[in-house]
Amino acid sequence: MLVRTHPAFANQHYRDMELQSRVASASPHGLVSLLYEELLRALDLLTATAKRGSAISGNPHQVKALSIIIALDSSIDLANGGDLAGVLQRIYRSAVHRLNEAARTNDVAGITELRDAISEIAYAWAALAN
């Protein structure tokens, strides 16, 4: 018996497999880049959810975005990162607060502002690789 799957599930499955492959072959610098990509994607999906009028507090995309921000924060090497490490730590901790506040109030503009700020950091990180 042939079982058909919904195209969205198949797309997510292939996306997950591709991400796993990228993680397995990534350098430490590349892993951080992947985290930024996934964070930006989660924020985009969260924005779309909010624009549809759905509650975003506790939404899986909010949880994923928070998890990634916390992972980025916990990966900072404060002993060797100099002033930049402290700045990034303050940014990430502020991002957690801003995301929680935006989710609590379903504030699309707040999520968009956070996404814009994170994207600047992600672009700067990517530029370091070049």
Coordinates of N, CA and C in Angstrom, one line a residue:
M1 N 0.8 -1.2 0.0 CA 0.0 0.0 0.0 C 0.9 1.2 0.0
L2 N 0.6 2.1 -0.9 CA 1.4 3.4 -1.0 C 0.8 4.4 -0.1
V3 N 1.6 5.0 0.8 CA 1.1 6.0 1.7 C 1.6 7.4 1.1
R4 N 0.7 8.3 0.9 CA 1.0 9.6 0.4 C 1.2 10.5 1.5
T5 N 2.2 11.4 1.4 CA 2.5 12.4 2.5 C 2.1 13.7 1.9
H6 N 1.8 14.6 2.8 CA 1.5 16.0 2.4 C 2.8 16.6 1.9
P7 N 2.7 17.4 0.8 CA 3.9 18.0 0.3 C 4.7 18.9 1.3
A8 N 4.0 19.5 2.3 CA 4.7 20.3 3.3 C 5.6 19.5 4.2
F9 N 5.1 18.3 4.5 CA 5.9 17.4 5.3 C 7.1 16.9 4.5
A10 N 6.9 16.6 3.3 CA 8.1 16.1 2.4 C 9.1 17.2 2.3
N11 N 8.6 18.5 2.1 CA 9.5 19.6 2.0 C 10.3 19.8 3.2
Q12 N 9.6 19.7 4.4 CA 10.3 19.9 5.7 C 11.3 18.7 5.9
H13 N 11.0 17.5 5.5 CA 11.9 16.4 5.6 C 13.2 16.6 4.8
Y14 N 13.0 17.1 3.6 CA 14.2 17.3 2.7 C 15.0 18.5 3.3
R15 N 14.3 19.5 3.8 CA 15.0 20.7 4.4 C 15.8 20.2 5.6
D16 N 15.2 19.4 6.4 CA 15.9 18.9 7.6 C 17.1 18.0 7.2
M17 N 17.0 17.2 6.2 CA 18.1 16.4 5.7 C 19.3 17.3 5.2
E18 N 18.9 18.3 4.5 CA 19.9 19.2 3.9 C 20.6 20.0 5.0
L19 N 19.9 20.4 6.0 CA 20.4 21.1 7.2 C 21.4 20.2 7.9
Q20 N 21.0 19.0 8.2 CA 21.8 18.0 8.9 C 23.2 17.8 8.1
S21 N 23.1 17.7 6.8 CA 24.3 17.6 6.0 C 25.2 18.8 6.1
R22 N 24.6 20.0 6.1 CA 25.4 21.2 6.2 C 26.0 21.3 7.6
V23 N 25.3 20.9 8.6 CA 25.9 20.9 10.0 C 27.0 20.0 10.1
A24 N 26.9 18.8 9.6 CA 27.9 17.7 9.7 C 29.2 18.2 9.0
S25 N 29.1 19.0 8.0 CA 30.3 19.3 7.2 C 30.8 20.8 7.5
A26 N 30.2 21.5 8.4 CA 30.5 22.9 8.7 C 31.7 23.0 9.7
S27 N 32.4 24.1 9.5 CA 33.5 24.5 10.4 C 32.8 25.2 11.6
P28 N 33.5 25.5 12.7 CA 32.8 26.2 13.8 C 32.3 27.5 13.3
H29 N 33.0 28.2 12.4 CA 32.5 29.5 11.9 C 31.2 29.3 11.1
G30 N 31.3 28.2 10.3 CA 30.1 27.9 9.5 C 28.9 27.5 10.3
L31 N 29.1 26.8 11.5 CA 28.0 26.5 12.4 C 27.3 27.7 12.9
V32 N 28.1 28.8 13.2 CA 27.5 30.0 13.7 C 26.7 30.6 12.6
S33 N 27.2 30.6 11.4 CA 26.5 31.1 10.2 C 25.1 30.4 10.0
L34 N 25.2 29.1 10.2 CA 23.9 28.3 10.1 C 22.9 28.7 11.2
L35 N 23.4 28.9 12.4 CA 22.6 29.4 13.5 C 21.9 30.7 13.1
Y36 N 22.7 31.6 12.6 CA 22.1 32.9 12.1 C 21.0 32.7 11.0
E37 N 21.3 31.8 10.1 CA 20.3 31.5 9.0 C 19.0 31.0 9.6
E38 N 19.2 30.0 10.5 CA 18.0 29.4 11.1 C 17.2 30.4 12.0
L39 N 18.0 31.3 12.7 CA 17.3 32.3 13.5 C 16.5 33.3 12.6
L40 N 17.1 33.7 11.5 CA 16.4 34.7 10.6 C 15.2 34.0 10.0
R41 N 15.3 32.7 9.7 CA 14.2 32.0 9.1 C 13.1 31.9 10.2
A42 N 13.4 31.5 11.4 CA 12.4 31.4 12.5 C 11.7 32.8 12.7
L43 N 12.5 33.9 12.7 CA 11.9 35.2 12.8 C 11.0 35.5 11.7
D44 N 11.3 35.1 10.5 CA 10.5 35.4 9.3 C 9.2 34.6 9.4
L45 N 9.3 33.4 9.8 CA 8.1 32.6 10.0 C 7.2 33.1 11.2
L46 N 7.8 33.6 12.2 CA 7.1 34.2 13.3 C 6.4 35.4 12.9
T47 N 7.0 36.2 12.1 CA 6.4 37.5 11.5 C 5.2 37.1 10.7
A48 N 5.3 36.1 9.8 CA 4.2 35.7 9.0 C 3.0 35.2 9.9
T49 N 3.3 34.5 10.9 CA 2.3 34.0 11.8 C 1.6 35.2 12.5
A50 N 2.3 36.1 12.9 CA 1.7 37.3 13.6 C 0.9 38.1 12.6
K51 N 1.4 38.2 11.3 CA 0.6 39.0 10.3 C -0.7 38.3 10.0
R52 N -0.8 37.0 10.2 CA -2.0 36.2 10.0 C -3.0 36.4 11.1
G53 N -2.5 37.1 12.2 CA -3.3 37.3 13.3 C -3.3 36.2 14.4
S54 N -2.4 35.2 14.2 CA -2.3 34.1 15.2 C -1.4 34.6 16.3
A55 N -1.7 34.1 17.5 CA -0.9 34.3 18.7 C 0.5 33.7 18.4
I56 N 1.5 34.5 18.8 CA 2.9 34.0 18.6 C 3.6 33.6 19.9
S57 N 3.0 34.0 21.0 CA 3.7 33.6 22.3 C 3.6 32.1 22.4
G58 N 4.7 31.4 22.6 CA 4.7 30.0 22.7 C 4.7 29.2 21.4
N59 N 4.6 30.0 20.3 CA 4.6 29.4 18.9 C 6.0 28.7 18.7
P60 N 6.0 27.6 18.0 CA 7.2 26.8 17.8 C 8.3 27.7 17.2
H61 N 8.0 28.6 16.3 CA 9.0 29.5 15.7 C 9.6 30.5 16.8
Q62 N 8.8 30.9 17.7 CA 9.3 31.7 18.8 C 10.3 30.9 19.7
V63 N 9.9 29.7 20.0 CA 10.7 28.8 20.8 C 12.0 28.5 20.1
K64 N 12.0 28.3 18.8 CA 13.2 28.0 18.0 C 14.1 29.2 18.0
A65 N 13.5 30.4 17.8 CA 14.3 31.6 17.8 C 15.0 31.9 19.1
L66 N 14.2 31.7 20.2 CA 14.8 31.9 21.5 C 15.9 30.9 21.8
S67 N 15.7 29.6 21.4 CA 16.7 28.6 21.6 C 18.0 29.0 20.9
I68 N 17.9 29.5 19.7 CA 19.1 29.8 18.9 C 19.8 31.0 19.5
I69 N 19.0 32.0 19.9 CA 19.6 33.2 20.6 C 20.4 32.7 21.8
I70 N 19.8 31.9 22.6 CA 20.4 31.4 23.8 C 21.7 30.6 23.5
A71 N 21.6 29.8 22.4 CA 22.8 29.0 22.0 C 23.9 29.9 21.5
L72 N 23.6 31.0 20.8 CA 24.6 31.9 20.4 C 25.2 32.6 21.6
D73 N 24.4 33.0 22.5 CA 24.8 33.7 23.7 C 25.8 32.8 24.5
S74 N 25.4 31.5 24.7 CA 26.2 30.6 25.5 C 27.5 30.2 24.8
S75 N 27.6 30.4 23.5 CA 28.8 30.0 22.8 C 29.9 31.1 22.8
I76 N 29.5 32.3 23.3 CA 30.5 33.4 23.3 C 31.7 33.0 24.3
D77 N 32.9 33.3 23.8 CA 34.1 33.1 24.5 C 34.5 34.4 25.2
L78 N 33.9 34.6 26.4 CA 34.2 35.9 27.1 C 35.7 36.1 27.4
A79 N 36.4 35.0 27.7 CA 37.8 35.1 28.1 C 38.6 35.6 26.9
N80 N 38.3 35.2 25.7 CA 39.2 35.5 24.6 C 38.5 36.4 23.6
G81 N 37.3 36.8 23.8 CA 36.5 37.6 22.8 C 36.7 39.1 22.9
G82 N 37.4 39.5 23.9 CA 37.6 41.0 24.0 C 36.3 41.7 24.2
D83 N 36.3 43.0 23.8 CA 35.1 43.9 24.0 C 33.9 43.4 23.1
L84 N 34.2 42.8 22.0 CA 33.1 42.3 21.1 C 32.3 41.2 21.8
A85 N 32.9 40.4 22.5 CA 32.2 39.3 23.2 C 31.2 39.9 24.2
G86 N 31.6 40.9 24.9 CA 30.6 41.6 25.9 C 29.5 42.3 25.1
V87 N 29.8 42.9 24.0 CA 28.8 43.6 23.2 C 27.8 42.5 22.7
L88 N 28.3 41.4 22.1 CA 27.4 40.4 21.6 C 26.5 39.8 22.7
Q89 N 27.1 39.6 23.9 CA 26.3 39.1 25.0 C 25.2 40.0 25.4
R90 N 25.4 41.3 25.4 CA 24.4 42.3 25.7 C 23.3 42.3 24.6
I91 N 23.7 42.2 23.4 CA 22.8 42.1 22.2 C 21.9 40.9 22.3
Y92 N 22.5 39.7 22.6 CA 21.7 38.5 22.6 C 20.7 38.5 23.8
R93 N 21.2 39.0 24.9 CA 20.3 39.1 26.1 C 19.1 40.1 25.9
S94 N 19.5 41.2 25.2 CA 18.4 42.1 24.8 C 17.5 41.5 23.8
A95 N 18.0 40.7 22.9 CA 17.2 40.1 21.9 C 16.2 39.1 22.5
V96 N 16.6 38.4 23.5 CA 15.7 37.5 24.2 C 14.5 38.3 24.8
H97 N 14.9 39.4 25.5 CA 13.8 40.2 26.1 C 12.9 40.8 25.0
R98 N 13.5 41.3 24.0 CA 12.7 41.9 22.9 C 11.8 40.9 22.2
L99 N 12.3 39.7 22.0 CA 11.5 38.7 21.4 C 10.3 38.3 22.3
N100 N 10.6 38.1 23.5 CA 9.5 37.7 24.5 C 8.5 38.8 24.6
E101 N 8.9 40.0 24.6 CA 8.0 41.2 24.7 C 7.1 41.3 23.4
A102 N 7.8 41.1 22.3 CA 7.0 41.2 21.0 C 6.0 40.0 20.9
A103 N 6.4 38.8 21.4 CA 5.5 37.7 21.3 C 4.4 37.9 22.3
R104 N 4.6 38.4 23.4 CA 3.6 38.7 24.4 C 2.5 39.6 23.9
T105 N 2.9 40.6 23.1 CA 1.9 41.6 22.6 C 1.6 41.4 21.1
N106 N 2.1 40.3 20.5 CA 1.9 40.1 19.1 C 2.4 41.3 18.2
D107 N 3.5 41.8 18.6 CA 4.0 43.0 17.9 C 4.9 42.7 16.7
V108 N 4.3 42.8 15.5 CA 5.0 42.5 14.3 C 6.2 43.4 14.1
A109 N 6.0 44.7 14.4 CA 7.1 45.7 14.2 C 8.3 45.3 15.1
G110 N 8.0 44.9 16.3 CA 9.1 44.5 17.2 C 9.9 43.3 16.7
I111 N 9.2 42.3 16.1 CA 9.9 41.2 15.6 C 10.7 41.6 14.4
T112 N 10.1 42.5 13.6 CA 10.8 43.0 12.4 C 12.1 43.7 12.7
E113 N 12.0 44.6 13.8 CA 13.2 45.3 14.2 C 14.2 44.3 14.7
L114 N 13.8 43.3 15.5 CA 14.8 42.3 16.0 C 15.4 41.6 14.8
R115 N 14.6 41.2 13.8 CA 15.2 40.5 12.7 C 16.2 41.4 11.9
D116 N 15.9 42.7 11.8 CA 16.8 43.6 11.1 C 18.1 43.7 11.9
A117 N 18.1 43.8 13.2 CA 19.3 43.8 14.0 C 20.1 42.6 13.9
I118 N 19.4 41.4 14.0 CA 20.1 40.1 13.9 C 20.7 40.0 12.5
S119 N 20.0 40.4 11.5 CA 20.5 40.2 10.1 C 21.8 41.0 9.9
E120 N 21.9 42.2 10.5 CA 23.2 43.0 10.4 C 24.3 42.2 11.0
I121 N 24.1 41.6 12.2 CA 25.1 40.8 12.8 C 25.5 39.6 11.9
A122 N 24.5 38.9 11.4 CA 24.7 37.8 10.5 C 25.5 38.2 9.3
Y123 N 25.2 39.3 8.7 CA 26.0 39.7 7.5 C 27.4 40.1 7.9
A124 N 27.6 40.7 9.0 CA 29.0 41.0 9.5 C 29.7 39.7 9.8
W125 N 29.1 38.7 10.4 CA 29.7 37.4 10.6 C 30.1 36.7 9.3
A126 N 29.2 36.8 8.3 CA 29.5 36.2 7.0 C 30.7 36.9 6.4
A127 N 30.8 38.2 6.5 CA 31.9 38.9 5.9 C 33.2 38.5 6.5
L128 N 33.2 38.1 7.8 CA 34.5 37.6 8.4 C 35.0 36.4 7.7
A129 N 34.1 35.6 7.1 CA 34.6 34.4 6.5 C 35.3 34.7 5.1
N130 N 35.0 35.8 4.6 CA 35.5 36.1 3.2 C 36.8 36.8 3.3

